[in-house]
Amino acid sequence: MKNRIFYSLMASAVLLSSSAFAKGGCELAQVGAMNVEWTAYKTDKKIGVGGTFEGVTYKPVAKSGENFRSILVGSSVSIDTKSVNTKHESRDATLSKFFFEMMSQKNIEAKIVDIKADKSEKGAPRKGTLSVEIEMNGVKKTVPMKYSFSDGLFAAEGVIDILDFEATKALSSIAKECFDLHEGKTWSEVSIGFKTKIEAILCSAKPLEVAK
């Protein structure tokens, strides 16, 4: 009888301590801007032309949370395509007029719908895969994006195909306008990515558990 009481008390103590740890654990917070980047390709040599968007509105699902999932999954961005910036004004104007204005909607919408962590390695950046739902030209596609997290910087990158978004008209338009500059070849493949700062409050960020 005494042994049963003792084990019962021990079990209660373990449960209480586990609960306290969960409530007092890490808090992560996304801080600062969400920087969206892209690289398009031209010529048979597949030369990259990179750029960003200045007009990015980020809507976090939560101000802070205990892991990446709680602060990222459900978060979204709205990208004003007229804010395209390649550090070349005439090229920006060409992209806006002959590509983005050929689309059925002004903005590109994106939302993080899932996250899965790779197995963590001591001393290495934390890595995994995001599933990001992208809506462009009235078409939604879920795109995998590989992420890494190191020294407070969360970065993700992936690849889309413009043709998957039924944007043949837009691609043909920019290809025709830039035929000579692109030497007759404009790729439908575009590399995309984003970067943002994530701070760990009270303790270091712990590895994200793989979703079941």
Short mmCIF file of C-alpha atoms in Angstrom, two decimals:
data_model
loop_
_atom_site.label_atom_id
_atom_site.label_comp_id
_atom_site.label_asym_id
_atom_site.label_seq_id
_atom_site.Cartn_x
_atom_site.Cartn_y
_atom_site.Cartn_z
CA MET A 1 0.00 0.00 0.00
CA LYS A 2 2.82 2.39 0.94
CA ASN A 3 4.61 1.57 -2.32
CA ARG A 4 1.50 2.41 -4.37
CA ILE A 5 1.14 5.76 -2.60
CA PHE A 6 4.84 6.52 -3.16
CA TYR A 7 4.69 5.74 -6.90
CA SER A 8 1.50 7.77 -7.25
CA LEU A 9 3.16 10.79 -5.65
CA MET A 10 6.21 10.39 -7.90
CA ALA A 11 4.04 10.24 -11.03
CA SER A 12 2.20 13.38 -9.97
CA ALA A 13 5.49 15.20 -9.43
CA VAL A 14 6.72 14.24 -12.91
CA LEU A 15 3.50 15.46 -14.52
CA LEU A 16 3.65 18.76 -12.65
CA SER A 17 7.27 19.37 -13.56
CA SER A 18 6.58 18.55 -17.25
CA SER A 19 3.69 20.99 -17.30
CA ALA A 20 5.80 23.74 -15.75
CA PHE A 21 8.56 23.16 -18.31
CA ALA A 22 6.13 23.40 -21.23
CA LYS A 23 4.73 26.69 -19.96
CA GLY A 24 8.14 28.15 -19.21
CA GLY A 25 9.91 26.96 -22.35
CA CYS A 26 11.27 28.84 -25.35
CA GLU A 27 9.39 31.66 -26.99
CA LEU A 28 10.27 32.50 -30.59
CA ALA A 29 9.32 35.69 -32.37
CA GLN A 30 9.64 36.83 -35.98
CA VAL A 31 11.09 40.36 -36.03
CA GLY A 32 11.72 42.95 -38.72
CA ALA A 33 10.94 42.75 -42.40
CA MET A 34 10.05 39.75 -44.53
CA ASN A 35 12.39 40.04 -47.52
CA VAL A 36 11.12 38.34 -50.67
CA GLU A 37 13.64 37.53 -53.41
CA TRP A 38 13.48 35.96 -56.86
CA THR A 39 15.73 35.02 -59.77
CA ALA A 40 14.48 34.66 -63.35
CA TYR A 41 16.55 33.21 -66.18
CA LYS A 42 17.40 34.19 -69.74
CA THR A 43 19.43 32.89 -72.74
CA ASP A 44 20.39 29.29 -73.42
CA LYS A 45 23.12 29.66 -70.78
CA LYS A 46 20.40 30.25 -68.18
CA ILE A 47 21.80 33.52 -66.90
CA GLY A 48 20.05 34.65 -63.74
CA VAL A 49 18.49 38.08 -63.20
CA GLY A 50 17.60 38.70 -59.58
CA GLY A 51 15.28 41.08 -57.82
CA THR A 52 13.05 41.78 -54.84
CA PHE A 53 9.69 43.35 -54.07
CA GLU A 54 9.50 46.48 -51.95
CA GLY A 55 5.77 46.18 -51.26
CA VAL A 56 5.46 43.09 -49.08
CA THR A 57 2.75 42.95 -46.41
CA TYR A 58 3.39 40.20 -43.86
CA LYS A 59 0.60 38.87 -41.65
CA PRO A 60 1.95 36.64 -38.85
CA VAL A 61 -0.27 33.93 -37.44
CA ALA A 62 1.05 34.77 -33.95
CA LYS A 63 3.40 37.33 -32.41
CA SER A 64 5.37 34.61 -30.65
CA GLY A 65 5.30 30.87 -30.02
CA GLU A 66 7.19 27.88 -28.71
CA ASN A 67 8.48 26.66 -32.09
CA PHE A 68 8.67 27.48 -35.79
CA ARG A 69 5.31 25.83 -36.49
CA SER A 70 3.44 28.04 -34.03
CA ILE A 71 4.75 31.31 -35.50
CA LEU A 72 5.00 30.43 -39.19
CA VAL A 73 2.28 27.99 -40.27
CA GLY A 74 -0.73 30.11 -41.15
CA SER A 75 1.33 33.26 -41.72
CA SER A 76 0.91 34.95 -45.08
CA VAL A 77 2.29 37.65 -47.34
CA SER A 78 0.71 39.86 -49.96
CA ILE A 79 3.16 41.08 -52.61
CA ASP A 80 2.50 44.19 -54.70
CA THR A 81 3.98 43.26 -58.08
CA LYS A 82 4.28 46.93 -59.07
CA SER A 83 6.96 47.23 -56.39
CA VAL A 84 9.35 44.93 -58.28
CA ASN A 85 12.96 46.06 -57.82
CA THR A 86 15.92 44.80 -59.86
CA LYS A 87 18.01 47.92 -59.19
CA HIS A 88 17.45 48.89 -62.82
CA GLU A 89 14.54 51.29 -63.38
CA SER A 90 13.91 50.59 -67.06
CA ARG A 91 13.96 46.83 -66.45
CA ASP A 92 11.53 47.25 -63.55
CA ALA A 93 9.17 49.19 -65.82
CA THR A 94 9.44 46.51 -68.50
CA LEU A 95 8.70 43.71 -66.03
CA SER A 96 5.73 45.58 -64.64
CA LYS A 97 4.19 46.43 -68.03
CA PHE A 98 4.98 43.35 -70.09
CA PHE A 99 4.81 40.65 -67.42
CA PHE A 100 2.94 41.44 -64.22
CA GLU A 101 0.26 43.58 -65.89
CA MET A 102 -0.51 40.61 -68.13
CA MET A 103 -1.67 38.70 -65.04
CA SER A 104 -5.29 38.61 -63.90
CA GLN A 105 -4.49 39.95 -60.43
CA LYS A 106 -2.23 42.71 -59.16
CA ASN A 107 -0.84 40.97 -56.10
CA ILE A 108 0.85 37.64 -55.45
CA GLU A 109 -0.48 35.96 -52.31
CA ALA A 110 1.43 33.33 -50.36
CA LYS A 111 0.71 31.38 -47.18
CA ILE A 112 2.79 28.88 -45.21
CA VAL A 113 0.60 25.80 -44.78
CA ASP A 114 3.02 23.25 -43.30
CA ILE A 115 6.55 22.79 -42.00
CA LYS A 116 8.63 19.68 -41.48
CA ALA A 117 12.06 19.60 -39.87
CA ASP A 118 14.97 17.48 -40.98
CA LYS A 119 16.88 15.48 -38.42
CA SER A 120 18.98 17.93 -36.42
CA GLU A 121 22.76 17.75 -36.43
CA LYS A 122 24.85 19.19 -33.62
CA GLY A 123 26.52 22.43 -34.61
CA ALA A 124 24.75 22.62 -37.99
CA PRO A 125 21.97 25.01 -39.09
CA ARG A 126 18.47 23.69 -38.50
CA LYS A 127 16.92 22.66 -41.79
CA GLY A 128 13.64 21.40 -43.16
CA THR A 129 10.90 21.98 -45.70
CA LEU A 130 8.04 24.45 -45.85
CA SER A 131 4.88 23.94 -47.88
CA VAL A 132 3.84 27.33 -49.24
CA GLU A 133 0.56 27.96 -51.03
CA ILE A 134 1.12 30.57 -53.73
CA GLU A 135 -1.68 32.32 -55.60
CA MET A 136 -0.69 34.08 -58.81
CA ASN A 137 -2.75 34.91 -61.88
CA GLY A 138 -5.80 33.49 -60.10
CA VAL A 139 -4.18 30.05 -59.73
CA LYS A 140 -3.12 28.43 -56.45
CA LYS A 141 -0.22 25.98 -56.18
CA THR A 142 1.51 24.50 -53.13
CA VAL A 143 5.27 24.76 -53.49
CA PRO A 144 7.96 23.07 -51.36
CA MET A 145 10.65 25.42 -50.05
CA LYS A 146 13.79 24.27 -48.27
CA TYR A 147 14.59 26.32 -45.17
CA SER A 148 17.58 26.81 -42.91
CA PHE A 149 17.90 28.62 -39.59
CA SER A 150 21.22 29.85 -38.25
CA ASP A 151 22.32 32.81 -36.11
CA GLY A 152 18.78 34.13 -35.94
CA LEU A 153 18.23 34.18 -39.72
CA PHE A 154 15.43 32.07 -41.20
CA ALA A 155 15.84 31.63 -44.97
CA ALA A 156 13.79 29.58 -47.43
CA GLU A 157 14.10 28.94 -51.15
CA GLY A 158 12.22 27.05 -53.82
CA VAL A 159 11.37 26.98 -57.52
CA ILE A 160 8.17 27.71 -59.41
CA ASP A 161 7.22 27.34 -63.06
CA ILE A 162 5.29 30.28 -64.46
CA LEU A 163 3.35 27.92 -66.73
CA ASP A 164 1.93 26.13 -63.67
CA PHE A 165 0.05 29.36 -62.96
CA GLU A 166 -1.48 29.48 -66.44
CA ALA A 167 0.62 32.55 -67.21
CA THR A 168 1.59 31.69 -70.78
CA LYS A 169 0.33 35.10 -71.90
CA ALA A 170 2.59 36.93 -69.45
CA LEU A 171 5.61 34.78 -70.27
CA SER A 172 5.12 35.22 -74.02
CA SER A 173 4.72 38.96 -73.54
CA ILE A 174 8.01 39.47 -71.68
CA ALA A 175 9.81 37.02 -73.98
CA LYS A 176 8.71 39.00 -77.04
CA GLU A 177 9.61 42.36 -75.52
CA CYS A 178 13.06 41.14 -74.43
CA PHE A 179 13.75 38.80 -77.35
CA ASP A 180 17.10 40.34 -78.27
CA LEU A 181 18.27 40.86 -74.68
CA HIS A 182 17.34 37.28 -73.82
CA GLU A 183 18.86 35.96 -77.05
CA GLY A 184 15.56 34.32 -77.90
CA LYS A 185 15.24 32.35 -74.66
CA THR A 186 13.15 33.26 -71.60
CA TRP A 187 12.80 30.48 -69.04
CA SER A 188 9.50 29.71 -67.33
CA GLU A 189 11.39 28.54 -64.24
CA VAL A 190 11.87 31.11 -61.46
CA SER A 191 13.76 30.65 -58.20
CA ILE A 192 12.00 32.22 -55.21
CA GLY A 193 12.96 32.80 -51.61
CA PHE A 194 12.47 34.82 -48.46
CA LYS A 195 14.50 35.79 -45.41
CA THR A 196 13.52 37.06 -41.99
CA LYS A 197 14.87 37.31 -38.47
CA ILE A 198 13.58 35.02 -35.73
CA GLU A 199 14.58 35.71 -32.14
CA ALA A 200 14.61 33.17 -29.34
CA ILE A 201 13.33 34.69 -26.11
CA LEU A 202 14.58 33.34 -22.75
CA CYS A 203 16.49 30.43 -24.29
CA SER A 204 17.89 29.02 -27.55
CA ALA A 205 15.48 27.77 -30.19
CA LYS A 206 14.83 24.06 -29.93
CA PRO A 207 14.54 21.80 -33.01
CA LEU A 208 11.07 21.58 -34.46
CA GLU A 209 9.34 18.24 -34.04
CA VAL A 210 8.31 16.50 -37.23
CA ALA A 211 4.56 16.81 -37.68
CA LYS A 212 2.63 13.57 -37.45
#
